[in-house]
PDB file of C-alpha atoms and ligand atoms in Angstrom:
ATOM      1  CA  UNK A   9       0.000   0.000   0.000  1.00 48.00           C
ATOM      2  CA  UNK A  10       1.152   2.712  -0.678  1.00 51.00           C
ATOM      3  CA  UNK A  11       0.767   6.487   1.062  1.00 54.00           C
ATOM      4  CA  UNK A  12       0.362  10.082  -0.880  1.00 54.00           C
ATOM      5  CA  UNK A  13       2.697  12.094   0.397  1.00 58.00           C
ATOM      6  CA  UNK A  14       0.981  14.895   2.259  1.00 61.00           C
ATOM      7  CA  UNK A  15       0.811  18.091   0.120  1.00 64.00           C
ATOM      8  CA  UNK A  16       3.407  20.512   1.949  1.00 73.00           C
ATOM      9  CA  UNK A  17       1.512  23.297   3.896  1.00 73.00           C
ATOM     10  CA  UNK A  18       3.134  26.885   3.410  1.00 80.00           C
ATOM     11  CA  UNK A  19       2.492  29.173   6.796  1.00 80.00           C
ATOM     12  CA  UNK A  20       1.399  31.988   4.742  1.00 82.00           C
ATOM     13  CA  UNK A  21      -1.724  29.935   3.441  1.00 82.00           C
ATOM     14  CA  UNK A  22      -4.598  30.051   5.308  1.00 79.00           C
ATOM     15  CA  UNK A  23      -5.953  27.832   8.074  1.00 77.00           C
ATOM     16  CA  UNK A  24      -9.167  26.132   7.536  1.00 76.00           C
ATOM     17  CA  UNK A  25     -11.812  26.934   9.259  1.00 73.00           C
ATOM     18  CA  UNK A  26     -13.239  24.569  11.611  1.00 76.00           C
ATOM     19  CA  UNK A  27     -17.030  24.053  12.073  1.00 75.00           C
ATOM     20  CA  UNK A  28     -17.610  26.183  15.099  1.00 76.00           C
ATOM     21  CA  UNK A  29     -16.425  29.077  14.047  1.00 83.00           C
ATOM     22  CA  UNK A  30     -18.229  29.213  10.770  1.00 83.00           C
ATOM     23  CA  UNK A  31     -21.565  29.360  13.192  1.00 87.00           C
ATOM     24  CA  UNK A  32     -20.154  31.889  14.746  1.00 87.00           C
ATOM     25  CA  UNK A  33     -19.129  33.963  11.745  1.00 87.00           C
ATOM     26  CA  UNK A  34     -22.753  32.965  10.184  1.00 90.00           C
ATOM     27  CA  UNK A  35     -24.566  34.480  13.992  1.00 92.00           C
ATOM     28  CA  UNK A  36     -22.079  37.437  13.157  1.00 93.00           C
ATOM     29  CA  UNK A  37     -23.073  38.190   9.621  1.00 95.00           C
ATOM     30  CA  UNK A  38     -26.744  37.760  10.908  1.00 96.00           C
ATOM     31  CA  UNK A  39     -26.582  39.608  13.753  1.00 96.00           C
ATOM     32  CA  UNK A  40     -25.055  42.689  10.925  1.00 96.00           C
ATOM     33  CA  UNK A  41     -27.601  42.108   8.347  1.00 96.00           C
ATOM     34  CA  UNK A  42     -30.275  42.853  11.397  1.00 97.00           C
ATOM     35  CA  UNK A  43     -28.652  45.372  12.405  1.00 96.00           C
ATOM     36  CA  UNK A  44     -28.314  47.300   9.481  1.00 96.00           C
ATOM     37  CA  UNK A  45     -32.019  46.589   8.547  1.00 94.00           C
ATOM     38  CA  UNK A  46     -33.137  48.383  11.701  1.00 93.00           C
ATOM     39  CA  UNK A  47     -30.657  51.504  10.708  1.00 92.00           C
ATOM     40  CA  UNK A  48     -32.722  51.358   7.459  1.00 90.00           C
ATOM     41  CA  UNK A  49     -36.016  51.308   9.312  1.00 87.00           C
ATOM     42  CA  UNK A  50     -34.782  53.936  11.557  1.00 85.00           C
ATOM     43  CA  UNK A  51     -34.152  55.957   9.115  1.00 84.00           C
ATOM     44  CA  UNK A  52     -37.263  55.678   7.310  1.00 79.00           C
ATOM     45  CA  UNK A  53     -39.022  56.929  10.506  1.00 77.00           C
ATOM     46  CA  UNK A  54     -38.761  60.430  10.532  1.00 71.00           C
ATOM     47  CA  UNK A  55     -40.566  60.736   7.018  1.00 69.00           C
ATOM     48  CA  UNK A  56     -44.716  61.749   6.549  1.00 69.00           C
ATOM     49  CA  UNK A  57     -46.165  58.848   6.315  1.00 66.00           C
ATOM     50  CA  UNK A  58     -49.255  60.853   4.731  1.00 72.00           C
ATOM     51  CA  UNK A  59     -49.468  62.903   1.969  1.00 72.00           C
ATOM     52  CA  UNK A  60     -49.916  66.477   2.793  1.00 72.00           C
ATOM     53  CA  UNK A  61     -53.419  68.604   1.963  1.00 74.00           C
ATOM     54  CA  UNK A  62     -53.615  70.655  -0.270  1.00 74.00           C
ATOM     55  CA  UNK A  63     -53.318  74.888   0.596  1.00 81.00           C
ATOM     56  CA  UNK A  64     -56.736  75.825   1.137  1.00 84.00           C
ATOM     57  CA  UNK A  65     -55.724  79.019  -1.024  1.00 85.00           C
ATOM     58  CA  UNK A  66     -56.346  78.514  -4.508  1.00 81.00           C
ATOM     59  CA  UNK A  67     -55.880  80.999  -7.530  1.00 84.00           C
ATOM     60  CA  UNK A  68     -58.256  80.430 -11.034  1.00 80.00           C
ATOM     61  CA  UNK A  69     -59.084  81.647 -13.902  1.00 78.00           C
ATOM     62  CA  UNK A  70     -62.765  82.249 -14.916  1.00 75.00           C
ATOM     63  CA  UNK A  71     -63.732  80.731 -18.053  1.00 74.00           C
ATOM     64  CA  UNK A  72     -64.569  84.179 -20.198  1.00 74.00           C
ATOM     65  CA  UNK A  73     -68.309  82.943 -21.213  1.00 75.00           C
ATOM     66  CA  UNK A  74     -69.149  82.232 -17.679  1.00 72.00           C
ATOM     67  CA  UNK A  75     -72.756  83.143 -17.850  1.00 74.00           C
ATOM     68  CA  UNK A  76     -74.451  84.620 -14.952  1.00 77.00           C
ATOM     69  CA  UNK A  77     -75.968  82.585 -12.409  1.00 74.00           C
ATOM     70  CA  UNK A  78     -73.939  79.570 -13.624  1.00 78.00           C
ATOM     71  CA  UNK A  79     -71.415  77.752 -10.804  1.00 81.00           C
ATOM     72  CA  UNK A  80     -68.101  77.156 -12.180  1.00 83.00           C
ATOM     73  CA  UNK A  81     -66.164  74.520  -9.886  1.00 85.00           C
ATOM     74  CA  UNK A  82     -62.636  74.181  -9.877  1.00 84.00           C
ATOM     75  CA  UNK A  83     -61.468  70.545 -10.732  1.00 82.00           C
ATOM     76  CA  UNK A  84     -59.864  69.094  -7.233  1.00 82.00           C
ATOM     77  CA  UNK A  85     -61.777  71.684  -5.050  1.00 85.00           C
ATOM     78  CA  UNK A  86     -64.704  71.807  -3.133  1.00 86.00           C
ATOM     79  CA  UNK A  87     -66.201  75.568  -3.874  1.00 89.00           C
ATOM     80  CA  UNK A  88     -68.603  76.775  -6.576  1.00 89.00           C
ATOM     81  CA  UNK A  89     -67.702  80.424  -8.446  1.00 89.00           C
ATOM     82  CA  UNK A  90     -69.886  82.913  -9.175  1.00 86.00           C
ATOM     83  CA  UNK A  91     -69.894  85.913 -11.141  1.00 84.00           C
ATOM     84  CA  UNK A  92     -72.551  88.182 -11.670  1.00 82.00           C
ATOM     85  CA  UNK A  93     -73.384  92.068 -12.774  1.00 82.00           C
ATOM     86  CA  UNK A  94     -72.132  92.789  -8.650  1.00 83.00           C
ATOM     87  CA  UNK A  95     -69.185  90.675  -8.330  1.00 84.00           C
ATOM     88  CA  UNK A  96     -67.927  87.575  -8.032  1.00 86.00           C
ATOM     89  CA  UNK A  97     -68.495  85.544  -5.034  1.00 88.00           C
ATOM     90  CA  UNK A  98     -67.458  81.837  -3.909  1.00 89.00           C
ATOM     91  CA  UNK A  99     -70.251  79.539  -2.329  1.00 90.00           C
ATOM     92  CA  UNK A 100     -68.445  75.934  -0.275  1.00 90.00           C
ATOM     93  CA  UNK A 101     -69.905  72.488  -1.955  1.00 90.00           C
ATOM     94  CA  UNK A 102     -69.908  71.222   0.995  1.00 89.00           C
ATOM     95  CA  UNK A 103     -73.441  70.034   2.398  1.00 90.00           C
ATOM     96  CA  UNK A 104     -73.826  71.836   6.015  1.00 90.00           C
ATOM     97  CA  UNK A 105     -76.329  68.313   7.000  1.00 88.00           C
ATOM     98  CA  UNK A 106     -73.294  65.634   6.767  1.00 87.00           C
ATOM     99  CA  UNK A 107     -70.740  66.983   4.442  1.00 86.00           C
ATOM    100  CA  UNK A 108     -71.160  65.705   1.165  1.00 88.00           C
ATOM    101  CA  UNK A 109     -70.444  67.224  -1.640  1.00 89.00           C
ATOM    102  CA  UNK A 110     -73.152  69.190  -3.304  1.00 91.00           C
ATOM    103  CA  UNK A 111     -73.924  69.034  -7.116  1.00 90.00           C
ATOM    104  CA  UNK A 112     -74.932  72.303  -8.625  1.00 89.00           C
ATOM    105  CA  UNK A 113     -77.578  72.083 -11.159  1.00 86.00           C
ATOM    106  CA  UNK A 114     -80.119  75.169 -12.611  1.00 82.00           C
ATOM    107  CA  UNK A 115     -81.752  76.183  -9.081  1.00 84.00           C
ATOM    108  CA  UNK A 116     -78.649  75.876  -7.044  1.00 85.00           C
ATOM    109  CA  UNK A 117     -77.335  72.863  -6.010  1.00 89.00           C
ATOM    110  CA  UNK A 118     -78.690  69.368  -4.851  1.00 91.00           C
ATOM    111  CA  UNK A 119     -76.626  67.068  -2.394  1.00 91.00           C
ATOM    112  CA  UNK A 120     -76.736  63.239  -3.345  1.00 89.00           C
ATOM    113  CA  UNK A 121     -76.372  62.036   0.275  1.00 88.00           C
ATOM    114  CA  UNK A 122     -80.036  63.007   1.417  1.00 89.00           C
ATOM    115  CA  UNK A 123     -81.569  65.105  -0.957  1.00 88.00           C
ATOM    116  CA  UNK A 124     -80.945  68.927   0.614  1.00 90.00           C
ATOM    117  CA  UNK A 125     -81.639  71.612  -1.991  1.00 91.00           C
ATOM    118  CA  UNK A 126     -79.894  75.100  -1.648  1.00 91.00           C
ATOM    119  CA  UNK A 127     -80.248  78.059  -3.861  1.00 89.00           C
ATOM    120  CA  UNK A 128     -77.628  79.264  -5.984  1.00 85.00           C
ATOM    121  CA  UNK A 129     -76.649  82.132  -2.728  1.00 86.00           C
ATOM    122  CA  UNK A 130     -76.348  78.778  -0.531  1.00 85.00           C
ATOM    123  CA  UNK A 131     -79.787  79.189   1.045  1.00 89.00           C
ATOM    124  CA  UNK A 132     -81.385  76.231   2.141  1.00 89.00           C
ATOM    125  CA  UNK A 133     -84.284  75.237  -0.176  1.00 86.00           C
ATOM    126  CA  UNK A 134     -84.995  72.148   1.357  1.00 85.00           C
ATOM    127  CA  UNK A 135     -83.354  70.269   4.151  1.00 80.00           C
ATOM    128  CA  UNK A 136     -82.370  67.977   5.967  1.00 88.00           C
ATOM    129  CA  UNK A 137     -79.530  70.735   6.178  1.00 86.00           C
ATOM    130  CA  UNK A 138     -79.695  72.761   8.829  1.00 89.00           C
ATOM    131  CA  UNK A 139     -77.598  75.601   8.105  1.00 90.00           C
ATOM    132  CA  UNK A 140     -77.047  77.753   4.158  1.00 91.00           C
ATOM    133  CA  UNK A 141     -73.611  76.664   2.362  1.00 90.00           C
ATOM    134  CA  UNK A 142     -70.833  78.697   3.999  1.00 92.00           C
ATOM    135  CA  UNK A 143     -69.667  81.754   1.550  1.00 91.00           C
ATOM    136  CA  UNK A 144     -65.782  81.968   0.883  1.00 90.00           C
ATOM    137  CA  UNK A 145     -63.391  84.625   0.617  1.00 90.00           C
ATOM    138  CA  UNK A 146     -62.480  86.135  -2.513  1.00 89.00           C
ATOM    139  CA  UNK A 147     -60.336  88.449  -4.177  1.00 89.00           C
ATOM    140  CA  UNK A 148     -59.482  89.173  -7.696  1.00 86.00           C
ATOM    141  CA  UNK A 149     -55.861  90.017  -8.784  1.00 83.00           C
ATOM    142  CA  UNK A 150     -54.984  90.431 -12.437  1.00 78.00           C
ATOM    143  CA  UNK A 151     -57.583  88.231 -14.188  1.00 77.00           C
ATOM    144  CA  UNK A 152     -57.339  85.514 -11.380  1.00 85.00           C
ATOM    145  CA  UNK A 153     -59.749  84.348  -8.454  1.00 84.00           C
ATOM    146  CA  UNK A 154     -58.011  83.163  -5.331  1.00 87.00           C
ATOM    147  CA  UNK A 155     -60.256  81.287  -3.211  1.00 86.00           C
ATOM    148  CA  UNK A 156     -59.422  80.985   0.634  1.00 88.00           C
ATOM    149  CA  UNK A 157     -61.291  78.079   1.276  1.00 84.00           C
ATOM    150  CA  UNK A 158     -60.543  77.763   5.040  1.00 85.00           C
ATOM    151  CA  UNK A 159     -61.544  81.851   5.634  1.00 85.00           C
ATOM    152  CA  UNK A 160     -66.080  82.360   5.770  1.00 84.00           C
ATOM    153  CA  UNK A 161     -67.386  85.269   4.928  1.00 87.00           C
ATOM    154  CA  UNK A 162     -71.273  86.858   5.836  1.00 85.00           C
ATOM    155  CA  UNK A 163     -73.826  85.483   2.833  1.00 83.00           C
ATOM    156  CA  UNK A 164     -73.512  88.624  -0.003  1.00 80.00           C
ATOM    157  CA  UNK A 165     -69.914  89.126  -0.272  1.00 79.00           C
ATOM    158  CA  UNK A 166     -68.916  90.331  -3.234  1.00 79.00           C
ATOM    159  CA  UNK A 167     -66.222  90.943  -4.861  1.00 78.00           C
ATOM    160  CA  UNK A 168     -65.362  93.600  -7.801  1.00 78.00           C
ATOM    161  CA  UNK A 169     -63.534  91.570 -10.776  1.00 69.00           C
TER     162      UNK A 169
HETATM  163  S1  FES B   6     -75.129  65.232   3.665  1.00 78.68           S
HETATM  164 FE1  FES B   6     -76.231  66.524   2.390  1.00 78.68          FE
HETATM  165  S2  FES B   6     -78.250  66.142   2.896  1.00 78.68           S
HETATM  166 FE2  FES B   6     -77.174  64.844   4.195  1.00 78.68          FE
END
Protein backbone atom coordinates (compact mmCIF):
# COMPACT_ATOMS: atom_id res chain seq x y z
CA UNK A 1 0.00 0.00 0.00
CA UNK A 2 1.15 2.71 -0.68
CA UNK A 3 0.77 6.49 1.06
CA UNK A 4 0.36 10.08 -0.88
CA UNK A 5 2.70 12.09 0.40
CA UNK A 6 0.98 14.89 2.26
CA UNK A 7 0.81 18.09 0.12
CA UNK A 8 3.41 20.51 1.95
CA UNK A 9 1.51 23.30 3.90
CA UNK A 10 3.13 26.88 3.41
CA UNK A 11 2.49 29.17 6.80
CA UNK A 12 1.40 31.99 4.74
CA UNK A 13 -1.72 29.94 3.44
CA UNK A 14 -4.60 30.05 5.31
CA UNK A 15 -5.95 27.83 8.07
CA UNK A 16 -9.17 26.13 7.54
CA UNK A 17 -11.81 26.93 9.26
CA UNK A 18 -13.24 24.57 11.61
CA UNK A 19 -17.03 24.05 12.07
CA UNK A 20 -17.61 26.18 15.10
CA UNK A 21 -16.42 29.08 14.05
CA UNK A 22 -18.23 29.21 10.77
CA UNK A 23 -21.56 29.36 13.19
CA UNK A 24 -20.15 31.89 14.75
CA UNK A 25 -19.13 33.96 11.75
CA UNK A 26 -22.75 32.96 10.18
CA UNK A 27 -24.57 34.48 13.99
CA UNK A 28 -22.08 37.44 13.16
CA UNK A 29 -23.07 38.19 9.62
CA UNK A 30 -26.74 37.76 10.91
CA UNK A 31 -26.58 39.61 13.75
CA UNK A 32 -25.06 42.69 10.92
CA UNK A 33 -27.60 42.11 8.35
CA UNK A 34 -30.27 42.85 11.40
CA UNK A 35 -28.65 45.37 12.40
CA UNK A 36 -28.31 47.30 9.48
CA UNK A 37 -32.02 46.59 8.55
CA UNK A 38 -33.14 48.38 11.70
CA UNK A 39 -30.66 51.50 10.71
CA UNK A 40 -32.72 51.36 7.46
CA UNK A 41 -36.02 51.31 9.31
CA UNK A 42 -34.78 53.94 11.56
CA UNK A 43 -34.15 55.96 9.12
CA UNK A 44 -37.26 55.68 7.31
CA UNK A 45 -39.02 56.93 10.51
CA UNK A 46 -38.76 60.43 10.53
CA UNK A 47 -40.57 60.74 7.02
CA UNK A 48 -44.72 61.75 6.55
CA UNK A 49 -46.16 58.85 6.31
CA UNK A 50 -49.26 60.85 4.73
CA UNK A 51 -49.47 62.90 1.97
CA UNK A 52 -49.92 66.48 2.79
CA UNK A 53 -53.42 68.60 1.96
CA UNK A 54 -53.61 70.66 -0.27
CA UNK A 55 -53.32 74.89 0.60
CA UNK A 56 -56.74 75.82 1.14
CA UNK A 57 -55.72 79.02 -1.02
CA UNK A 58 -56.35 78.51 -4.51
CA UNK A 59 -55.88 81.00 -7.53
CA UNK A 60 -58.26 80.43 -11.03
CA UNK A 61 -59.08 81.65 -13.90
CA UNK A 62 -62.77 82.25 -14.92
CA UNK A 63 -63.73 80.73 -18.05
CA UNK A 64 -64.57 84.18 -20.20
CA UNK A 65 -68.31 82.94 -21.21
CA UNK A 66 -69.15 82.23 -17.68
CA UNK A 67 -72.76 83.14 -17.85
CA UNK A 68 -74.45 84.62 -14.95
CA UNK A 69 -75.97 82.58 -12.41
CA UNK A 70 -73.94 79.57 -13.62
CA UNK A 71 -71.41 77.75 -10.80
CA UNK A 72 -68.10 77.16 -12.18
CA UNK A 73 -66.16 74.52 -9.89
CA UNK A 74 -62.64 74.18 -9.88
CA UNK A 75 -61.47 70.55 -10.73
CA UNK A 76 -59.86 69.09 -7.23
CA UNK A 77 -61.78 71.68 -5.05
CA UNK A 78 -64.70 71.81 -3.13
CA UNK A 79 -66.20 75.57 -3.87
CA UNK A 80 -68.60 76.78 -6.58
CA UNK A 81 -67.70 80.42 -8.45
CA UNK A 82 -69.89 82.91 -9.18
CA UNK A 83 -69.89 85.91 -11.14
CA UNK A 84 -72.55 88.18 -11.67
CA UNK A 85 -73.38 92.07 -12.77
CA UNK A 86 -72.13 92.79 -8.65
CA UNK A 87 -69.18 90.68 -8.33
CA UNK A 88 -67.93 87.57 -8.03
CA UNK A 89 -68.49 85.54 -5.03
CA UNK A 90 -67.46 81.84 -3.91
CA UNK A 91 -70.25 79.54 -2.33
CA UNK A 92 -68.44 75.93 -0.27
CA UNK A 93 -69.90 72.49 -1.95
CA UNK A 94 -69.91 71.22 1.00
CA UNK A 95 -73.44 70.03 2.40
CA UNK A 96 -73.83 71.84 6.02
CA UNK A 97 -76.33 68.31 7.00
CA UNK A 98 -73.29 65.63 6.77
CA UNK A 99 -70.74 66.98 4.44
CA UNK A 100 -71.16 65.70 1.16
CA UNK A 101 -70.44 67.22 -1.64
CA UNK A 102 -73.15 69.19 -3.30
CA UNK A 103 -73.92 69.03 -7.12
CA UNK A 104 -74.93 72.30 -8.62
CA UNK A 105 -77.58 72.08 -11.16
CA UNK A 106 -80.12 75.17 -12.61
CA UNK A 107 -81.75 76.18 -9.08
CA UNK A 108 -78.65 75.88 -7.04
CA UNK A 109 -77.34 72.86 -6.01
CA UNK A 110 -78.69 69.37 -4.85
CA UNK A 111 -76.63 67.07 -2.39
CA UNK A 112 -76.74 63.24 -3.35
CA UNK A 113 -76.37 62.04 0.27
CA UNK A 114 -80.04 63.01 1.42
CA UNK A 115 -81.57 65.10 -0.96
CA UNK A 116 -80.94 68.93 0.61
CA UNK A 117 -81.64 71.61 -1.99
CA UNK A 118 -79.89 75.10 -1.65
CA UNK A 119 -80.25 78.06 -3.86
CA UNK A 120 -77.63 79.26 -5.98
CA UNK A 121 -76.65 82.13 -2.73
CA UNK A 122 -76.35 78.78 -0.53
CA UNK A 123 -79.79 79.19 1.04
CA UNK A 124 -81.38 76.23 2.14
CA UNK A 125 -84.28 75.24 -0.18
CA UNK A 126 -84.99 72.15 1.36
CA UNK A 127 -83.35 70.27 4.15
CA UNK A 128 -82.37 67.98 5.97
CA UNK A 129 -79.53 70.74 6.18
CA UNK A 130 -79.70 72.76 8.83
CA UNK A 131 -77.60 75.60 8.11
CA UNK A 132 -77.05 77.75 4.16
CA UNK A 133 -73.61 76.66 2.36
CA UNK A 134 -70.83 78.70 4.00
CA UNK A 135 -69.67 81.75 1.55
CA UNK A 136 -65.78 81.97 0.88
CA UNK A 137 -63.39 84.63 0.62
CA UNK A 138 -62.48 86.13 -2.51
CA UNK A 139 -60.34 88.45 -4.18
CA UNK A 140 -59.48 89.17 -7.70
CA UNK A 141 -55.86 90.02 -8.78
CA UNK A 142 -54.98 90.43 -12.44
CA UNK A 143 -57.58 88.23 -14.19
CA UNK A 144 -57.34 85.51 -11.38
CA UNK A 145 -59.75 84.35 -8.45
CA UNK A 146 -58.01 83.16 -5.33
CA UNK A 147 -60.26 81.29 -3.21
CA UNK A 148 -59.42 80.98 0.63
CA UNK A 149 -61.29 78.08 1.28
CA UNK A 150 -60.54 77.76 5.04
CA UNK A 151 -61.54 81.85 5.63
CA UNK A 152 -66.08 82.36 5.77
CA UNK A 153 -67.39 85.27 4.93
CA UNK A 154 -71.27 86.86 5.84
CA UNK A 155 -73.83 85.48 2.83
CA UNK A 156 -73.51 88.62 0.00
CA UNK A 157 -69.91 89.13 -0.27
CA UNK A 158 -68.92 90.33 -3.23
CA UNK A 159 -66.22 90.94 -4.86
CA UNK A 160 -65.36 93.60 -7.80
CA UNK A 161 -63.53 91.57 -10.78
S1 LIG B 1 -75.13 65.23 3.67
FE1 LIG B 1 -76.23 66.52 2.39
S2 LIG B 1 -78.25 66.14 2.90
FE2 LIG B 1 -77.17 64.84 4.20
Amino acid sequence: MTTKPKAAVSRLDPEPVPRRDWLGLGSLWAMGGALLFATLGMLKLPKAAVLASPSKKFRVALPETLPVGEAFVPAGRSVAIFKDAEGVFAVSTICTHLGCVVKPNAEGFECPCHGSRFHANGEVAKGPAPRPLPWLKVSVNGGLVQVDEGTVVPQGTKVAG
